[in-house]
Amino acid sequence: MTELFGSRVFNEKAMRERLSAEDYKNFRTMVKEGKSMDPQLAQRVARAMMDWAIAQGATHYTHWFQPMNNVTAGKHDAFLNPNMDGTVEMKFSAKALIKGEPDASSFPSGGLRNTFEARGYTTWDPTSPAFVKDGTLYIPTAFCSYTGEALDTKTPLLRSMQALSKQGVRLLRMLGNTTCTQVTPTVGAEQEYFLIDRELFEKRLDLKVCGRTLVGARPPKGQELDDHYFGHIRLRVSAFMHDLDRELWSLGVSSKTKHNEVAPAQHELAPLFDTANIACDHNQLMMETMRVVAKRHKLACLLHEKPFAGVNGSGKHNNYSLLTDDGLNLLDPGENPLENKTFLIVLCAFITAVNSYGDLLRLSATTPGNDYRLGGSEAPPSIVSVFLGNRLSTILQEAAAGSWQDNSCPVYLRTGVDVLTDLERDDSDRNRTSPFAFTGNKFEFRMVGSSQSIAMANVVLNTALAEVFSRFADYLETCEDRDAGIQKLISDTMAHHGRVIFNGNNYAESWAQEAARRGLPIIHNAVEAIDRWTLDKNMELFDRHRVFTRVECFSRQEVMLEHYDKVMDIEATTLIEMMRRQVLPALYRYMGELSKDSQTLSAVGRGSKALDRNLDQLTQLTDTLEAETSALEGMMDQVMTKESARDHALYICKKVQPQMLKVRQACDAAELLVDEKAWPMPTYFDLMFRV
Ligand code: ADP
Ligand code: MG
């Protein structure tokens, strides 16, 4: 394992082997200090990178980037350079390493390319290591327009990390730290996914086109017995996980934990945390590798947020903390949180950030698929609140009131068996229903969707924190008595932002009412969430910290709406196609058979009332299904006349989605009345239990 790990990555070890000691040192310093690369050095790094990649069997290189569609992209160029005599040599220049010019015109730009040049540029991100995959050297890059507008998810992520570090260092200075020069967000993204049999997957148009089932009657058994969660991993799945781990380890992705999740056929993979930027790249790599390895095992990996109705959906828990370059985890309370003023202030900054920009956090977890998951009984509700646990909440309240005493004492977990060790109970890690929970030395943001890039969630967190850090630092700069200033910050936080703290059950009906009473934003769907993006307070935030200009904000909003519209149009069209060309014809055929059977039986004096009743019921349901499908078709004609992406999206939300549900209800009811051999596609039971 130690040899395999990172064996396909141009990491520190590979660099030390291939660069002179001085070049290596200069390269590291430039990356750390964020300086642009000296051209001579860049040339030597490019050369070393190519030689290393060729030794790995690479023939091509690609500028690997992350456009605004939650997947990655890149074109592959051979290292080939022709000589005059008809032979070729392998070549890779510093320019080719640093800059690429893919044609941007087919990537989502939200109108940016109408106003500006269509050409896009990719620039090397030296903070995330290059790697070799399938004979190509992958170079992580940022993707921008001709005039520097971000067209991807990496550019704003890097901008936000820069802003956060700047304000974080300022705040730490005010809190007495003299050594730290950089604050870096660390992220561990737990990835949930489903695995189903490939052959069955191929038989479902909805899964192939939309990644989720659009119809399917409830199977007799789902997740009721809790027998899948952490349960025995089936051999086929285990073989998949084994291969996946090896593949990921060789790519330097530190896949650490694997287990079965709550829903049948659902699993989870958690890597070790890394810097937000690398974690984001690795998460993309993880999703891509999962899909490919699954195919090799004749399985299909479903990353959709809600592949099946009636059982849990999949999310991506974004574990987040802040690390300083002098080795401090800013969210580590230590033995005595009350003595750890830095921790308390950073904690207050999180509370303030989440309360002030909860709408943006909700938005950062918005995908068309996540609408089906958020608010479901298993997933975080769409109201953003913070879970701190009783001990920390009490400590903050006391500190806010000027009493710096920790009256809590450790609680022990006693099993009543002498031979078993009594464990100290971890107060912080109990609430699994909160969208934003403090879990010991980090926050876990649980809303993010399983198919999404984690970039936006971290862009929002970084920027919102940068803002609060800067306000706190501004304030402390004016204070003569630092301790009094800290005290005031804590009491102000509790007074003005404490409403966002909720330690109860977020699934409880009463929480929605309570949250409304507290004035917390309740955002029900993607369209409402996307609307919030361009509120003045949000655009000001991004503008102030140079993460997004106003132009970029508007364009990104357009991209989100267009994406939503396209995905939903595809879903509705797929549903119509499945009804018209698979389900309705199967029903007509089956009803034909039933009526023949009925005639045959009557002819011999054995007419069956049960059979006729079945036929009647099916006839009725088929009529309903056909009528609901027609209604959906009518709506799809309507929706195409909508001029703006937002009107389109609103119509989808208000009309098309409820209508799709009506079609589904009729279809699912019919499924339960039809001979399983006559049903034109694999059932929920087949999909979830036949791996
Ligand atoms: P659980 O399922 O109980 O939430 P997991 O072990 O599956 O826990 O996932 C926890 C994740 O949190 C891992 O990816 C881990 O690396 C990450 N993590 C731990 N410490 C930090 C930290 N300081 N910053 C960011 N992520 C962290
Ligand atoms: Mg986990």
XYZ file of C-alpha atoms and ligand atoms in Angstrom:
719
model
C 0.000 0.000 0.000
C 2.771 2.435 0.847
C 4.292 1.864 -2.584
C 1.026 2.025 -4.443
C -0.160 5.243 -2.805
C 0.440 8.231 -5.059
C 2.427 6.121 -7.530
C 0.688 7.885 -10.431
C 1.017 11.375 -8.947
C 3.670 13.951 -9.680
C 3.953 14.513 -5.942
C 6.678 15.792 -3.642
C 8.558 12.512 -3.915
C 8.494 12.467 -7.730
C 9.502 16.114 -7.807
C 12.410 15.601 -5.466
C 13.611 12.774 -7.669
C 13.325 14.703 -10.901
C 14.182 18.289 -9.990
C 17.423 19.672 -8.587
C 17.273 20.398 -4.879
C 17.302 24.115 -5.587
C 14.549 23.970 -8.216
C 12.440 21.879 -5.921
C 12.891 24.340 -3.062
C 12.133 27.348 -5.279
C 9.079 25.663 -6.706
C 7.689 24.894 -3.235
C 8.325 28.455 -2.046
C 6.616 29.948 -5.084
C 3.574 27.770 -4.627
C 3.348 28.492 -0.915
C 3.750 32.223 -1.362
C 1.449 32.291 -4.345
C 4.035 33.923 -6.603
C 3.934 33.432 -10.349
C 6.450 31.026 -11.784
C 9.865 32.085 -13.095
C 9.824 31.040 -16.809
C 13.151 29.176 -16.625
C 12.020 27.205 -13.617
C 8.657 26.510 -15.244
C 10.498 25.075 -18.232
C 12.484 22.697 -16.038
C 9.361 21.673 -14.106
C 7.548 20.988 -17.393
C 10.443 18.862 -18.615
C 10.581 16.895 -15.357
C 6.843 16.409 -15.406
C 6.876 15.100 -18.968
C 9.796 12.729 -18.341
C 8.064 11.392 -15.277
C 4.740 11.019 -17.137
C 6.393 9.190 -20.036
C 8.002 6.798 -17.574
C 4.435 6.176 -16.367
C 3.401 5.258 -19.908
C 1.793 8.579 -20.800
C 1.705 9.745 -24.421
C -0.636 12.716 -23.920
C -1.262 15.576 -21.542
C -4.480 17.391 -20.749
C -5.449 20.594 -19.012
C -8.022 19.132 -16.658
C -10.688 21.656 -15.644
C -14.071 21.876 -13.964
C -16.653 23.855 -15.912
C -19.910 24.869 -14.261
C -21.668 21.573 -14.893
C -20.389 19.477 -11.967
C -18.146 17.324 -14.133
C -14.595 17.681 -15.398
C -13.310 18.287 -18.907
C -10.124 18.454 -20.948
C -8.782 17.783 -24.408
C -5.856 15.444 -24.790
C -2.724 16.492 -26.716
C 0.148 14.158 -27.529
C 3.621 15.207 -26.351
C 4.545 14.808 -29.998
C 6.686 17.302 -31.873
C 7.711 16.682 -35.530
C 11.326 16.976 -36.688
C 12.306 18.086 -40.202
C 13.441 14.577 -41.142
C 10.037 13.009 -40.660
C 10.778 11.667 -37.179
C 9.177 12.954 -33.995
C 10.338 13.785 -30.514
C 8.447 14.134 -27.245
C 8.110 17.751 -26.208
C 6.316 19.702 -23.530
C 7.010 23.396 -23.023
C 6.482 25.617 -20.008
C 3.874 27.448 -22.057
C 1.971 24.220 -22.669
C 2.122 23.462 -18.959
C 0.915 26.857 -17.848
C -1.613 27.899 -20.444
C -4.223 26.125 -22.557
C -6.824 27.502 -24.918
C -9.790 25.184 -25.158
C -12.713 26.493 -27.174
C -15.094 27.687 -24.495
C -18.101 28.165 -26.670
C -19.796 24.914 -25.723
C -19.416 25.208 -21.968
C -22.016 26.929 -19.838
C -21.086 30.591 -19.435
C -24.371 32.235 -18.478
C -24.124 34.826 -21.197
C -20.489 35.719 -20.527
C -19.444 34.538 -23.936
C -22.060 36.661 -25.688
C -20.550 39.768 -24.229
C -16.965 38.648 -24.352
C -14.781 36.478 -26.506
C -15.856 32.870 -26.781
C -12.340 31.608 -26.268
C -11.527 30.303 -22.798
C -8.175 29.845 -21.141
C -6.944 27.226 -18.756
C -4.121 28.003 -16.317
C -2.142 25.487 -14.355
C -2.991 25.203 -10.657
C 0.352 24.227 -9.114
C -1.278 23.721 -5.697
C -2.953 20.507 -6.849
C -0.584 17.806 -8.118
C -0.690 16.451 -11.674
C -1.270 12.729 -12.204
C -1.308 10.100 -14.934
C -4.499 8.293 -15.857
C -5.203 6.147 -18.932
C -1.998 7.198 -20.694
C -2.568 10.929 -20.163
C -0.877 13.397 -17.857
C -3.678 15.287 -16.100
C -2.751 18.841 -15.142
C -5.273 20.481 -12.788
C -6.185 23.891 -14.205
C -8.502 26.835 -13.680
C -10.745 27.878 -16.564
C -11.415 31.555 -17.340
C -12.799 33.685 -20.128
C -10.751 35.972 -22.359
C -11.274 38.808 -19.904
C -10.598 36.786 -16.773
C -14.151 35.930 -15.711
C -14.276 32.565 -13.997
C -15.991 29.926 -16.120
C -15.362 27.102 -13.683
C -15.574 26.077 -10.047
C -11.862 26.042 -9.247
C -11.164 29.729 -9.879
C -13.708 30.989 -7.318
C -12.589 28.286 -4.893
C -8.982 29.465 -5.089
C -10.063 33.099 -4.863
C -12.132 32.343 -1.765
C -9.281 30.432 -0.117
C -7.049 33.433 -0.685
C -9.604 35.814 0.847
C -10.134 33.532 3.814
C -6.433 33.219 4.483
C -5.907 36.961 4.333
C -8.694 37.767 6.794
C -7.931 34.727 8.941
C -4.336 35.831 9.473
C -5.521 39.353 10.310
C -7.901 38.001 12.945
C -5.300 35.667 14.426
C -2.884 38.562 14.819
C -5.559 40.400 16.795
C -5.877 37.303 18.963
C -2.186 37.299 19.745
C -0.814 34.839 17.172
C 2.445 36.152 15.733
C 3.661 33.185 13.694
C 0.915 32.116 11.349
C 1.078 33.386 7.760
C -1.609 31.268 6.151
C -5.022 29.825 7.040
C -6.192 26.957 4.860
C -9.625 25.353 4.805
C -9.404 21.563 5.130
C -12.155 19.378 3.735
C -13.067 15.711 3.978
C -15.973 14.862 1.676
C -17.817 11.653 2.493
C -19.353 10.345 -0.711
C -22.566 8.297 -0.770
C -23.558 6.241 -3.808
C -25.693 3.351 -5.026
C -24.461 0.274 -6.870
C -26.809 -1.750 -9.041
C -26.452 -4.511 -11.595
C -25.326 -3.152 -14.965
C -27.615 -5.351 -17.034
C -30.671 -4.188 -15.105
C -29.471 -0.589 -15.292
C -29.225 -0.869 -19.092
C -32.893 -1.849 -19.212
C -34.063 1.369 -17.550
C -34.197 4.415 -19.764
C -34.726 6.706 -16.745
C -31.577 5.480 -15.011
C -29.528 5.723 -18.161
C -30.717 9.197 -19.121
C -31.522 10.842 -15.787
C -29.528 8.812 -13.257
C -32.682 8.238 -11.221
C -35.866 6.208 -11.459
C -38.877 8.245 -12.585
C -41.340 5.444 -11.853
C -41.325 2.272 -9.796
C -43.779 0.805 -7.310
C -42.617 0.463 -3.731
C -41.055 -2.964 -3.174
C -42.325 -5.183 -0.319
C -39.081 -4.458 1.513
C -36.995 -1.304 1.561
C -34.794 -0.074 4.407
C -37.296 -0.742 7.203
C -35.249 -3.391 8.960
C -32.032 -1.339 9.085
C -30.226 -4.485 8.031
C -28.096 -2.837 5.364
C -26.504 -0.001 7.336
C -22.932 -1.007 8.245
C -23.962 -4.556 7.344
C -22.044 -7.328 5.685
C -20.628 -6.118 2.356
C -21.676 -8.449 -0.439
C -18.896 -10.140 -2.382
C -19.500 -8.298 -5.636
C -19.587 -4.967 -3.873
C -16.527 -5.857 -1.866
C -14.618 -6.722 -5.052
C -15.662 -3.355 -6.497
C -14.538 -1.484 -3.366
C -11.232 -3.338 -3.359
C -10.492 -2.289 -6.948
C -11.749 1.232 -6.370
C -9.466 1.703 -3.369
C -6.422 0.574 -5.310
C -7.250 2.806 -8.224
C -7.778 5.787 -5.925
C -4.698 5.154 -3.816
C -2.508 5.068 -6.906
C -3.969 8.473 -7.836
C -3.095 9.785 -4.387
C -6.720 9.892 -3.214
C -6.668 8.761 0.411
C -9.756 6.588 0.406
C -10.059 5.597 4.050
C -13.484 4.386 5.110
C -16.013 2.230 3.281
C -19.312 0.850 4.460
C -22.869 0.018 3.538
C -25.297 2.904 3.967
C -28.911 2.906 5.119
C -30.768 2.196 1.866
C -30.427 -1.174 0.165
C -27.632 -0.992 -2.455
C -26.327 2.254 -0.922
C -22.718 2.680 0.182
C -20.264 5.311 1.368
C -16.630 6.153 0.829
C -14.816 8.680 2.989
C -11.316 9.931 2.192
C -8.947 11.565 4.636
C -9.282 15.316 4.612
C -7.015 17.568 2.557
C -6.909 21.244 1.575
C -10.270 22.336 0.139
C -8.830 22.626 -3.362
C -7.269 19.171 -3.448
C -10.278 17.653 -1.694
C -12.438 19.086 -4.448
C -10.233 17.736 -7.249
C -10.052 14.379 -5.501
C -13.783 14.204 -5.065
C -14.249 14.682 -8.806
C -11.648 12.014 -9.433
C -13.397 9.736 -6.977
C -16.764 10.093 -8.709
C -15.249 9.447 -12.135
C -13.297 6.441 -10.914
C -16.360 4.991 -9.191
C -18.299 5.060 -12.442
C -15.503 3.425 -14.434
C -14.637 0.733 -11.895
C -18.330 -0.102 -11.476
C -18.629 -0.688 -15.201
C -15.649 -3.035 -15.077
C -17.493 -5.037 -12.422
C -20.687 -5.137 -14.493
C -22.249 -2.727 -12.028
C -23.609 0.780 -12.414
C -22.706 3.452 -9.870
C -25.534 5.927 -9.246
C -24.396 9.265 -7.887
C -27.805 10.952 -8.158
C -29.189 12.481 -4.961
C -32.394 10.475 -5.113
C -32.202 7.433 -7.397
C -35.145 5.700 -5.678
C -38.268 7.076 -4.055
C -39.107 5.728 -0.620
C -35.553 5.032 0.566
C -32.710 7.345 1.562
C -31.059 9.538 -0.993
C -27.338 10.265 -1.246
C -25.421 13.262 -0.059
C -21.918 14.367 0.363
C -20.970 15.359 3.879
C -18.555 18.239 3.588
C -16.398 18.078 6.733
C -14.716 21.435 7.110
C -12.119 22.972 9.344
C -9.339 25.562 9.242
C -5.666 24.790 9.513
C -2.916 27.358 10.087
C 0.579 26.969 8.708
C 1.851 26.923 12.272
C -0.076 23.724 12.778
C -3.256 24.761 14.564
C -6.729 23.388 13.845
C -8.792 26.490 14.596
C -11.845 24.388 15.423
C -10.082 22.213 17.954
C -11.513 23.237 21.342
C -8.662 21.575 23.249
C -9.033 20.335 26.820
C -10.523 23.555 28.075
C -12.489 25.472 25.447
C -12.999 28.402 27.810
C -9.285 29.069 27.888
C -9.092 28.766 24.118
C -10.183 32.243 23.058
C -9.136 31.675 19.485
C -11.422 28.676 19.267
C -14.349 30.551 20.802
C -13.959 33.484 18.420
C -13.634 31.214 15.387
C -16.700 29.312 16.560
C -18.578 32.620 16.863
C -17.427 33.481 13.353
C -18.966 30.256 12.034
C -22.243 30.946 13.823
C -22.323 34.471 12.437
C -21.400 33.308 8.933
C -24.046 30.598 8.810
C -26.707 32.898 10.205
C -25.843 35.710 7.795
C -25.394 33.564 4.698
C -27.529 30.482 5.340
C -29.354 31.185 2.098
C -26.082 30.940 0.174
C -25.200 27.696 1.905
C -28.579 26.300 0.938
C -27.942 27.457 -2.597
C -24.516 25.842 -2.679
C -26.255 22.515 -2.141
C -28.727 23.078 -4.929
C -28.971 20.603 -7.764
C -32.168 19.557 -9.503
C -31.720 16.158 -7.840
C -31.131 17.489 -4.337
C -34.636 18.991 -4.290
C -35.926 15.420 -4.046
C -33.640 14.699 -1.118
C -33.468 17.784 1.121
C -36.277 17.785 3.583
C -36.863 14.074 3.115
C -36.974 12.286 6.451
C -33.414 11.048 6.101
C -31.718 14.158 4.788
C -31.052 17.545 6.303
C -34.100 19.768 5.988
C -33.778 22.785 3.770
C -33.541 25.095 6.795
C -29.924 25.868 7.596
C -29.111 25.760 11.312
C -26.049 24.984 13.422
C -25.704 22.149 15.907
C -23.164 22.802 18.660
C -24.082 20.292 21.328
C -25.069 21.194 24.863
C -21.615 21.688 26.305
C -20.423 24.219 23.748
C -23.773 25.993 23.658
C -23.669 26.402 27.419
C -20.067 27.563 27.378
C -20.895 30.223 24.786
C -23.967 31.371 26.684
C -21.989 31.622 29.913
C -19.129 33.440 28.206
C -21.602 35.807 26.565
C -22.975 36.597 30.009
C -19.489 37.243 31.317
C -19.124 34.079 33.347
C -16.042 32.237 32.236
C -16.746 28.952 33.942
C -17.125 25.522 32.499
C -19.477 23.697 34.813
C -19.841 20.687 32.602
C -18.045 17.547 33.595
C -17.290 14.605 31.335
C -20.167 12.178 30.984
C -19.284 8.503 30.914
C -20.936 5.852 28.896
C -21.329 2.799 31.085
C -22.239 -0.540 29.637
C -22.778 -2.312 32.937
C -20.231 -4.939 31.968
C -17.117 -4.815 34.144
C -14.770 -6.087 31.477
C -15.769 -3.369 28.992
C -14.083 0.001 29.308
C -16.273 2.962 30.258
C -16.085 5.526 27.477
C -16.206 9.260 27.807
C -19.283 10.363 25.951
C -18.637 12.625 23.003
C -21.165 15.380 23.454
C -20.676 16.906 20.045
C -21.267 14.017 17.731
C -24.782 12.974 18.564
C -27.003 14.939 16.290
C -27.274 13.429 12.840
C -30.199 15.531 11.707
C -28.507 18.913 11.566
C -27.422 20.353 8.233
C -24.428 22.006 9.856
C -23.127 20.109 12.851
C -20.093 20.621 15.020
C -18.409 17.231 15.294
C -15.507 17.527 17.724
C -12.957 19.540 15.776
C -14.722 20.394 12.517
C -18.099 21.271 11.104
C -19.960 18.815 8.939
C -22.130 20.407 6.244
C -24.530 17.671 5.254
C -26.710 19.291 2.636
C -24.393 18.972 -0.356
C -25.731 16.626 -3.027
C -23.945 13.410 -3.946
C -23.551 14.282 -7.627
C -22.300 17.816 -7.047
C -18.884 19.326 -7.043
C -18.106 20.353 -3.467
C -16.526 23.552 -4.755
C -19.486 25.907 -4.312
C -20.216 24.816 -0.752
C -16.631 25.615 0.150
C -16.590 28.855 -1.842
C -19.554 30.036 0.235
C -18.071 28.862 3.531
C -14.677 30.405 2.809
C -16.103 33.726 1.668
C -18.670 34.044 4.428
C -15.967 33.311 7.005
C -13.547 35.729 5.358
C -16.218 38.393 5.758
C -16.871 37.676 9.421
C -13.160 37.338 10.190
C -12.586 40.732 8.636
C -15.412 42.308 10.654
C -14.104 40.723 13.858
C -10.550 41.833 13.087
C -11.761 45.375 12.326
C -13.530 45.475 15.648
C -10.663 44.058 17.693
C -8.302 46.568 16.087
C -10.327 49.314 17.729
C -10.332 47.672 21.188
C -7.871 48.724 23.804
C -8.751 45.852 26.074
C -8.534 42.707 23.968
C -10.307 40.449 26.460
C -13.207 42.863 26.736
C -13.360 42.930 22.940
C -13.513 39.153 22.785
C -16.216 39.112 25.403
C -18.239 41.633 23.394
C -17.848 39.652 20.180
C -19.170 36.541 21.890
C -22.121 38.302 23.475
C -22.968 40.084 20.222
C -22.809 36.801 18.333
C -25.153 35.110 20.752
C -27.527 38.078 20.739
C -27.702 38.655 17.002
C -26.872 35.287 15.477
C -27.722 32.776 18.214
C -31.044 32.079 16.506
C -29.235 29.808 14.066
C -28.147 27.425 16.840
C -30.466 24.457 17.143
C -29.543 21.351 19.099
C -32.864 19.540 18.721
C -34.256 17.170 16.146
C -34.208 18.885 12.762
C -36.653 16.371 11.316
C -39.365 17.267 13.829
C -42.432 18.961 12.415
C -42.195 21.595 15.155
C -38.743 22.737 13.993
C -40.101 24.248 10.788
C -42.525 26.358 12.858
C -39.834 27.259 15.363
C -37.436 28.215 12.542
C -40.089 30.422 10.954
C -40.654 32.091 14.317
C -36.912 32.731 14.585
C -36.965 34.289 11.132
C -34.578 31.773 9.572
C -34.884 31.545 5.800
C -36.911 28.525 4.675
C -36.049 27.796 1.080
C -38.140 25.061 -0.428
C -36.746 24.449 -3.864
C -33.963 25.095 -6.317
C -35.623 28.104 -7.934
C -36.159 29.890 -4.611
C -32.557 29.117 -3.720
C -31.168 30.363 -7.028
C -33.126 33.617 -6.618
C -31.143 34.377 -3.451
C -27.850 34.307 -5.288
C -28.173 37.852 -6.585
C -29.549 39.490 -3.423
C -27.540 42.638 -2.817
C -26.046 41.400 0.448
C -24.766 38.276 -1.310
C -23.331 39.994 -4.366
C -21.679 42.537 -2.079
C -20.090 39.744 -0.109
C -18.576 38.103 -3.171
C -17.559 41.403 -4.688
C -15.880 42.646 -1.530
C -13.697 39.570 -1.264
C -13.029 39.410 -5.011
C -14.567 35.979 -5.365
C -17.228 36.912 -7.922
C -17.862 40.190 -9.666
C -21.488 41.207 -10.135
C -21.251 40.159 -13.764
C -20.053 36.738 -12.688
C -22.864 36.476 -10.122
C -25.538 37.139 -12.731
C -23.960 34.808 -15.249
C -23.679 32.025 -12.705
C -27.303 32.465 -11.747
C -28.218 32.082 -15.399
C -26.095 28.937 -15.643
C -27.816 27.427 -12.602
C -31.275 28.180 -13.967
C -30.470 26.884 -17.433
C -28.997 23.737 -15.954
C -32.080 23.188 -13.836
C -34.352 23.715 -16.834
C -32.424 21.339 -19.048
C -32.266 18.572 -16.473
C -35.968 18.860 -15.723
C -36.927 18.985 -19.409
C -34.916 15.838 -20.004
C -36.605 14.117 -17.071
C -40.097 15.006 -18.241
C -39.324 13.988 -21.815
C -37.863 10.693 -20.641
C -40.952 10.014 -18.564
C -43.208 10.687 -21.541
C -41.130 8.415 -23.742
C -41.215 5.612 -21.172
C -44.988 5.886 -20.830
C -45.729 6.151 -24.547
C -43.276 3.566 -25.803
C -42.880 1.106 -22.953
C -45.511 1.177 -20.237
C -48.696 2.019 -22.177
C -47.961 -0.511 -24.989
C -47.190 -3.165 -22.348
C -50.474 -2.372 -20.623
C -52.472 -2.562 -23.884
C -50.898 -5.912 -24.725
C -51.469 -7.253 -21.253
C -55.091 -6.110 -21.172
C -55.578 -7.772 -24.568
C -54.305 -11.022 -23.105
C -56.552 -10.684 -20.094
C -59.628 -10.127 -22.215
C -58.761 -13.141 -24.351
C -58.401 -15.186 -21.179
C -61.707 -13.831 -19.965
C -63.466 -14.851 -23.214
C -61.853 -18.300 -23.144
C -63.010 -18.861 -19.598
C -66.547 -17.598 -20.300
C -66.784 -19.851 -23.370
C -66.339 -22.898 -21.144
C -68.760 -21.526 -18.571
C -65.972 -20.497 -16.119
C -66.158 -16.704 -16.420
C -64.030 -15.151 -13.625
C -65.339 -12.081 -11.834
C -61.889 -11.561 -10.274
C -60.241 -11.477 -13.654
C -62.821 -9.067 -15.000
C -62.367 -6.821 -11.987
C -58.631 -6.839 -12.562
C -59.233 -5.929 -16.177
C -61.607 -3.116 -15.193
C -59.114 -1.684 -12.740
C -56.340 -1.825 -15.287
C -58.506 -0.244 -17.958
C -59.252 2.629 -15.610
C -55.648 3.081 -14.548
C -54.466 2.930 -18.137
C -56.965 5.624 -19.082
C -55.732 7.754 -16.212
C -52.105 7.129 -17.110
C -52.708 8.066 -20.726
C -54.622 11.208 -19.741
C -51.933 12.303 -17.239
C -49.225 11.659 -19.832
C -51.144 13.775 -22.354
C -51.448 16.542 -19.780
C -47.695 16.385 -19.199
C -47.100 16.575 -22.943
C -49.274 19.682 -23.084
C -47.228 21.270 -20.320
C -43.978 20.488 -22.089
C -45.315 22.332 -25.137
C -46.133 25.260 -22.843
C -42.803 25.310 -21.075
C -40.929 25.621 -24.343
C -42.662 28.958 -24.957
C -41.199 30.484 -21.779
C -38.769 33.191 -22.664
C -36.624 33.463 -19.583
C -34.811 30.636 -17.858
C -36.434 31.676 -14.590
C -39.997 31.557 -15.950
C -39.173 28.202 -17.424
C -37.876 26.974 -14.055
C -40.892 28.316 -12.165
C -43.276 26.585 -14.538
C -41.356 23.347 -14.061
C -41.544 23.679 -10.280
C -45.193 24.634 -10.093
C -46.693 22.615 -12.948
C -44.419 20.034 -14.515
C -43.084 18.398 -11.376
C -46.499 17.837 -9.765
C -47.745 16.491 -13.100
C -44.804 14.077 -13.336
C -45.834 12.808 -9.926
C -49.388 12.183 -11.159
C -48.058 10.158 -14.071
C -45.892 8.230 -11.691
C -48.758 7.477 -9.322
C -50.865 5.978 -12.107
C -47.922 4.021 -13.466
C -46.897 2.638 -10.073
C -50.461 1.612 -9.297
C -50.696 -0.210 -12.633
C -47.348 -1.948 -12.047
C -48.761 -3.675 -8.984
C -51.614 -5.168 -11.024
C -49.577 -6.559 -13.898
C -47.924 -9.952 -14.279
C -44.245 -9.313 -13.515
C -43.242 -10.991 -16.774
C -45.332 -8.489 -18.711
C -43.830 -5.401 -17.023
C -41.426 -3.745 -19.472
C -38.595 -2.870 -17.076
C -36.805 -4.123 -13.956
C -38.667 -3.347 -10.736
C -37.445 -1.562 -7.615
C -36.858 -4.913 -5.974
C -34.714 -6.106 -8.882
C -32.688 -2.917 -8.859
C -32.077 -2.667 -5.131
C -31.661 -6.287 -4.152
C -30.043 -8.051 -7.089
C -26.385 -7.127 -6.871
P -18.805 10.159 10.002
O -19.426 9.275 8.950
O -18.938 9.669 11.380
O -19.212 11.596 9.860
P -16.287 9.669 8.596
O -15.084 9.072 9.240
O -17.031 8.874 7.584
O -17.217 10.180 9.793
O -15.882 11.042 7.904
C -15.272 12.080 8.592
C -14.542 12.935 7.580
O -14.085 14.120 8.224
C -13.307 12.268 6.988
O -13.234 12.549 5.625
C -12.187 12.954 7.754
O -10.936 12.949 7.080
C -12.749 14.352 7.861
N -12.048 15.198 8.837
C -11.479 14.851 10.006
N -10.845 15.912 10.554
C -11.016 16.962 9.700
C -10.586 18.326 9.682
N -9.850 18.842 10.654
N -10.951 19.089 8.625
C -11.694 18.589 7.641
N -12.125 17.325 7.610
C -11.792 16.512 8.616
Mg -19.138 8.583 7.242
